Tab-separated table of C-alpha atoms and ligand atoms in Angstrom:
chain	number	residue	atom	x	y	z
A	1	MET	CA	-28.020	-38.496	-11.775
A	2	THR	CA	-28.463	-36.641	-8.485
A	3	LYS	CA	-30.542	-33.608	-7.615
A	4	LYS	CA	-29.186	-32.804	-4.203
A	5	ALA	CA	-31.076	-29.989	-2.484
A	6	ASN	CA	-29.257	-26.675	-2.458
A	7	THR	CA	-29.804	-25.995	1.247
A	8	ARG	CA	-29.047	-22.755	3.096
A	9	TYR	CA	-28.314	-24.618	6.302
A	10	SER	CA	-26.641	-27.973	6.559
A	11	ILE	CA	-29.160	-30.828	6.967
A	12	LEU	CA	-29.006	-34.622	7.110
A	13	LYS	CA	-27.559	-36.030	3.898
A	14	HIS	CA	-30.510	-38.388	3.398
A	15	LEU	CA	-32.898	-35.436	3.433
A	16	SER	CA	-30.955	-33.394	0.907
A	17	ASP	CA	-30.264	-36.403	-1.356
A	18	ARG	CA	-33.915	-37.524	-1.568
A	19	TRP	CA	-35.897	-36.438	-4.594
A	20	SER	CA	-38.777	-37.770	-6.676
A	21	PRO	CA	-37.639	-39.125	-10.044
A	22	ARG	CA	-39.966	-40.317	-12.800
A	23	ALA	CA	-37.338	-42.407	-14.586
A	24	PHE	CA	-36.391	-45.646	-12.856
A	25	ASN	CA	-34.361	-48.625	-14.000
A	26	ASP	CA	-35.283	-52.310	-14.144
A	27	LYS	CA	-33.136	-53.419	-11.218
A	28	MET	CA	-35.418	-55.117	-8.716
A	29	PRO	CA	-34.843	-54.177	-5.054
A	30	GLU	CA	-34.339	-57.121	-2.689
A	31	ARG	CA	-37.465	-58.068	-0.748
A	32	GLU	CA	-35.539	-57.572	2.502
A	33	THR	CA	-34.724	-54.016	1.440
A	34	LEU	CA	-38.398	-53.306	0.758
A	35	LEU	CA	-39.223	-54.712	4.163
A	36	LYS	CA	-36.737	-52.279	5.717
A	37	LEU	CA	-38.588	-49.398	4.062
A	38	LEU	CA	-41.868	-50.616	5.534
A	39	GLU	CA	-40.255	-51.148	8.915
A	40	ALA	CA	-39.096	-47.516	8.846
A	41	ALA	CA	-42.653	-46.422	8.048
A	42	ARG	CA	-43.969	-48.612	10.864
A	43	TRP	CA	-42.010	-46.671	13.467
A	44	ALA	CA	-43.434	-43.277	12.581
A	45	PRO	CA	-45.283	-41.379	15.308
A	46	SER	CA	-49.076	-41.099	15.048
A	47	SER	CA	-51.954	-39.525	16.904
A	48	PHE	CA	-52.964	-41.873	19.793
A	49	ASN	CA	-50.458	-44.314	18.272
A	50	GLU	CA	-53.281	-45.359	15.961
A	51	GLN	CA	-50.872	-46.178	13.102
A	52	PRO	CA	-53.611	-45.569	10.516
A	53	TRP	CA	-51.327	-46.476	7.588
A	54	ARG	CA	-51.653	-49.679	5.564
A	55	PHE	CA	-49.461	-50.511	2.589
A	56	VAL	CA	-50.284	-52.672	-0.413
A	57	ILE	CA	-47.201	-53.629	-2.401
A	58	GLY	CA	-47.016	-54.581	-6.074
A	59	ILE	CA	-43.897	-56.081	-7.624
A	60	LYS	CA	-43.359	-56.404	-11.374
A	61	GLY	CA	-43.508	-60.025	-12.456
A	62	GLU	CA	-45.046	-61.277	-9.194
A	63	GLY	CA	-48.533	-62.393	-10.146
A	64	GLU	CA	-50.916	-59.535	-10.861
A	65	SER	CA	-49.690	-57.542	-7.880
A	66	TYR	CA	-48.083	-54.753	-9.923
A	67	GLU	CA	-50.849	-54.518	-12.537
A	68	ASN	CA	-53.501	-54.313	-9.809
A	69	LEU	CA	-51.823	-51.284	-8.304
A	70	PHE	CA	-50.945	-49.720	-11.638
A	71	GLU	CA	-54.589	-49.592	-12.686
A	72	GLY	CA	-55.289	-47.426	-9.644
A	73	LEU	CA	-53.006	-44.633	-10.934
A	74	ASN	CA	-54.383	-41.773	-13.001
A	75	GLU	CA	-53.519	-41.357	-16.669
A	76	PHE	CA	-50.704	-38.865	-16.116
A	77	ASN	CA	-48.942	-41.006	-13.562
A	78	GLN	CA	-49.357	-44.190	-15.610
A	79	LYS	CA	-47.265	-42.513	-18.342
A	80	TRP	CA	-44.101	-42.515	-16.303
A	81	ALA	CA	-44.717	-44.918	-13.412
A	82	LYS	CA	-44.296	-48.003	-15.576
A	83	THR	CA	-40.506	-47.665	-15.449
A	84	ALA	CA	-40.460	-48.415	-11.698
A	85	PRO	CA	-40.286	-52.066	-10.592
A	86	VAL	CA	-42.251	-51.631	-7.347
A	87	ALA	CA	-45.530	-49.869	-6.584
A	88	VAL	CA	-47.051	-49.130	-3.196
A	89	PHE	CA	-50.546	-47.992	-2.332
A	90	ILE	CA	-50.994	-46.193	0.952
A	91	CYS	CA	-54.391	-46.709	2.525
A	92	ALA	CA	-55.558	-45.176	5.784
A	93	LYS	CA	-57.949	-46.049	8.551
A	94	LYS	CA	-60.125	-42.990	9.060
A	95	THR	CA	-61.398	-43.662	12.567
A	96	PHE	CA	-59.756	-44.351	15.910
A	97	SER	CA	-59.734	-47.970	17.051
A	98	HIS	CA	-60.130	-47.041	20.736
A	99	ASN	CA	-63.391	-45.078	20.416
A	100	GLY	CA	-64.590	-45.295	16.807
A	101	LYS	CA	-64.463	-41.511	16.400
A	102	ASP	CA	-63.115	-39.755	13.306
A	103	ASN	CA	-59.341	-39.463	13.318
A	104	LYS	CA	-58.787	-35.991	11.896
A	105	HIS	CA	-55.075	-36.601	11.614
A	106	PHE	CA	-54.983	-39.818	9.636
A	107	MET	CA	-53.518	-38.073	6.584
A	108	TYR	CA	-50.910	-36.315	8.698
A	109	ASP	CA	-49.841	-39.607	10.251
A	110	CYS	CA	-49.617	-41.376	6.897
A	111	GLY	CA	-47.439	-38.538	5.617
A	112	ALA	CA	-45.105	-39.029	8.566
A	113	ALA	CA	-44.891	-42.759	7.817
A	114	MET	CA	-44.097	-42.076	4.171
A	115	SER	CA	-41.476	-39.569	5.173
A	116	ASN	CA	-39.777	-42.284	7.242
A	117	LEU	CA	-40.053	-44.676	4.304
A	118	CYS	CA	-38.431	-42.144	1.965
A	119	VAL	CA	-35.506	-41.533	4.299
A	120	GLN	CA	-34.891	-45.280	4.653
A	121	ALA	CA	-35.154	-45.659	0.866
A	122	THR	CA	-32.423	-43.042	0.462
A	123	GLU	CA	-30.226	-44.995	2.851
A	124	GLU	CA	-30.767	-48.080	0.645
A	125	GLY	CA	-29.924	-46.196	-2.579
A	126	LEU	CA	-33.575	-46.338	-3.635
A	127	TYR	CA	-35.874	-43.552	-4.789
A	128	VAL	CA	-39.558	-43.026	-4.069
A	129	HIS	CA	-42.021	-40.958	-6.084
A	130	GLN	CA	-45.266	-40.354	-4.235
A	131	MET	CA	-48.524	-39.688	-6.068
A	132	ALA	CA	-51.813	-38.071	-5.161
A	133	GLY	CA	-52.911	-38.780	-8.734
A	134	ILE	CA	-54.741	-42.022	-8.085
A	135	LEU	CA	-58.159	-43.461	-8.905
A	136	PRO	CA	-59.377	-44.276	-5.386
A	137	ASP	CA	-62.449	-46.243	-6.501
A	138	VAL	CA	-60.434	-48.399	-8.892
A	139	ALA	CA	-57.780	-48.951	-6.230
A	140	ARG	CA	-60.402	-49.878	-3.649
A	141	GLU	CA	-61.823	-52.529	-5.931
A	142	LYS	CA	-58.557	-53.895	-7.371
A	143	LEU	CA	-56.821	-54.040	-3.993
A	144	ASN	CA	-59.805	-55.213	-1.952
A	145	VAL	CA	-59.574	-52.254	0.419
A	146	PRO	CA	-62.169	-52.772	3.172
A	147	ASP	CA	-64.746	-50.225	4.360
A	148	GLY	CA	-63.321	-47.796	6.902
A	149	PHE	CA	-60.048	-47.563	4.987
A	150	GLU	CA	-59.291	-45.139	2.183
A	151	PRO	CA	-56.684	-45.370	-0.587
A	152	ILE	CA	-54.954	-41.996	-0.186
A	153	THR	CA	-51.763	-42.011	-2.236
A	154	ALA	CA	-49.478	-44.319	-4.149
A	155	ALA	CA	-45.710	-44.372	-4.609
A	156	MET	CA	-43.313	-45.887	-7.106
A	157	VAL	CA	-40.053	-47.286	-5.754
A	158	GLY	CA	-36.854	-48.283	-7.518
A	159	TYR	CA	-33.336	-47.354	-8.509
A	160	ILE	CA	-32.691	-44.266	-10.574
A	161	GLY	CA	-33.055	-44.598	-14.339
A	162	ASP	CA	-32.270	-42.790	-17.564
A	163	PRO	CA	-34.350	-39.601	-18.101
A	164	ASP	CA	-34.279	-40.322	-21.856
A	165	GLN	CA	-37.096	-42.809	-21.221
A	166	LEU	CA	-39.431	-39.898	-20.477
A	167	ASN	CA	-41.391	-37.646	-22.835
A	168	ASP	CA	-39.987	-34.146	-23.397
A	169	ASP	CA	-42.019	-32.366	-20.689
A	170	MET	CA	-41.247	-34.956	-18.050
A	171	LYS	CA	-37.600	-35.075	-19.032
A	172	GLU	CA	-37.377	-31.317	-18.591
A	173	SER	CA	-38.832	-31.495	-15.088
A	174	GLU	CA	-36.589	-34.481	-14.300
A	175	MET	CA	-33.519	-32.379	-15.089
A	176	ALA	CA	-34.805	-29.146	-13.503
A	177	GLU	CA	-33.341	-27.704	-10.341
A	178	ARG	CA	-35.316	-28.509	-7.185
A	179	LYS	CA	-36.870	-25.438	-5.602
A	180	ARG	CA	-38.396	-24.564	-2.256
A	181	LYS	CA	-40.001	-21.514	-0.669
A	182	ASP	CA	-37.618	-19.398	1.347
A	183	LEU	CA	-37.487	-20.065	5.105
A	184	SER	CA	-38.783	-16.510	5.676
A	185	GLU	CA	-42.022	-17.484	3.891
A	186	ILE	CA	-42.727	-20.592	5.946
A	187	ALA	CA	-41.326	-20.028	9.452
A	188	PHE	CA	-42.614	-17.203	11.645
A	189	PHE	CA	-41.511	-15.876	14.995
A	190	GLY	CA	-44.155	-15.123	17.620
A	191	LYS	CA	-46.893	-14.349	15.121
A	192	TRP	CA	-47.777	-14.903	11.518
A	193	GLY	CA	-45.679	-12.910	9.075
A	194	GLU	CA	-42.766	-12.111	11.410
A	195	SER	CA	-39.872	-13.989	9.907
A	196	PHE	CA	-37.883	-16.327	12.154
A	197	ASP	CA	-35.006	-16.390	9.701
B	1	FMN	C1	-48.644	-36.272	-1.357
B	1	FMN	C2	-47.869	-36.127	-2.641
B	1	FMN	C3	-48.535	-36.252	-3.840
B	1	FMN	C4	-47.829	-36.168	-5.051
B	1	FMN	N1	-48.494	-36.435	-6.237
B	1	FMN	C5	-47.793	-36.555	-7.377
B	1	FMN	C6	-48.427	-37.048	-8.561
B	1	FMN	O1	-49.605	-37.435	-8.577
B	1	FMN	N2	-47.667	-37.137	-9.689
B	1	FMN	C7	-46.344	-36.776	-9.718
B	1	FMN	O2	-45.726	-36.902	-10.773
B	1	FMN	N3	-45.727	-36.328	-8.592
B	1	FMN	C8	-46.398	-36.219	-7.430
B	1	FMN	N4	-45.763	-35.830	-6.265
B	1	FMN	C9	-44.341	-35.469	-6.281
B	1	FMN	C10	-44.148	-33.976	-6.036
B	1	FMN	O3	-44.474	-33.273	-7.192
B	1	FMN	C11	-42.688	-33.723	-5.582
B	1	FMN	O4	-42.479	-34.330	-4.333
B	1	FMN	C12	-42.411	-32.214	-5.465
B	1	FMN	O5	-42.441	-31.606	-6.733
B	1	FMN	C13	-41.061	-31.943	-4.829
B	1	FMN	O6	-40.038	-32.584	-5.551
B	1	FMN	P1	-38.982	-33.535	-4.847
B	1	FMN	O7	-39.766	-34.644	-4.168
B	1	FMN	O8	-38.141	-34.070	-5.982
B	1	FMN	O9	-38.209	-32.724	-3.872
B	1	FMN	C14	-46.429	-35.893	-5.051
B	1	FMN	C15	-45.779	-35.767	-3.820
B	1	FMN	C16	-46.478	-35.881	-2.642
B	1	FMN	C17	-45.723	-35.779	-1.331
């Protein structure tokens, strides 16, 4: 199943092919492939090159690694996430290492790293579904996240699976067309509200 973006202008194939499924299959990605995804994330730009991102990986069947991460997801996400063989928690350092001050852009930087990771995943034939629906306190405890770092999101990673595994509501959204705001709503020329498109 694919849900290629219906773009108005031609964009990189990996960007239009990426989407966030909730149904994955059992096939386990190679460890080297997962390392490539993390390597892609590692090379994202960040404010002051702080690289505030940290990743905790859980793999089904490898000790308690997967279960530890899974418990940090909220109830809604636990319903579907179990089909994916790999889980990742993204944690962020909230202060700058060079002066100890608050890094107001730590979230922005982590988003850039995850964007890199998603593009690399698409190259590898893998899919990523990111989640804000986490239980940060549970994740902090289960994953031993130290003070100064914050669990901010999680993501499930794997190969695409059969939507029939999902409940009716989730199956409907799995099959639905992907939508975006029009360019005229998000890109302005000179000042707010003047469309660039
Ligand atoms: C930061 C972030 C948080 C998200 N949180 C959740 C979530 O908790 N549960 C979920 O099912 N999807 C979540 N999503 C997936 C979005 O709903 C999805 O990316 C969006 O609907 C666009 O669909 P697409 O990724 O298939 O293009 C999240 C995505 C991002 C980037």
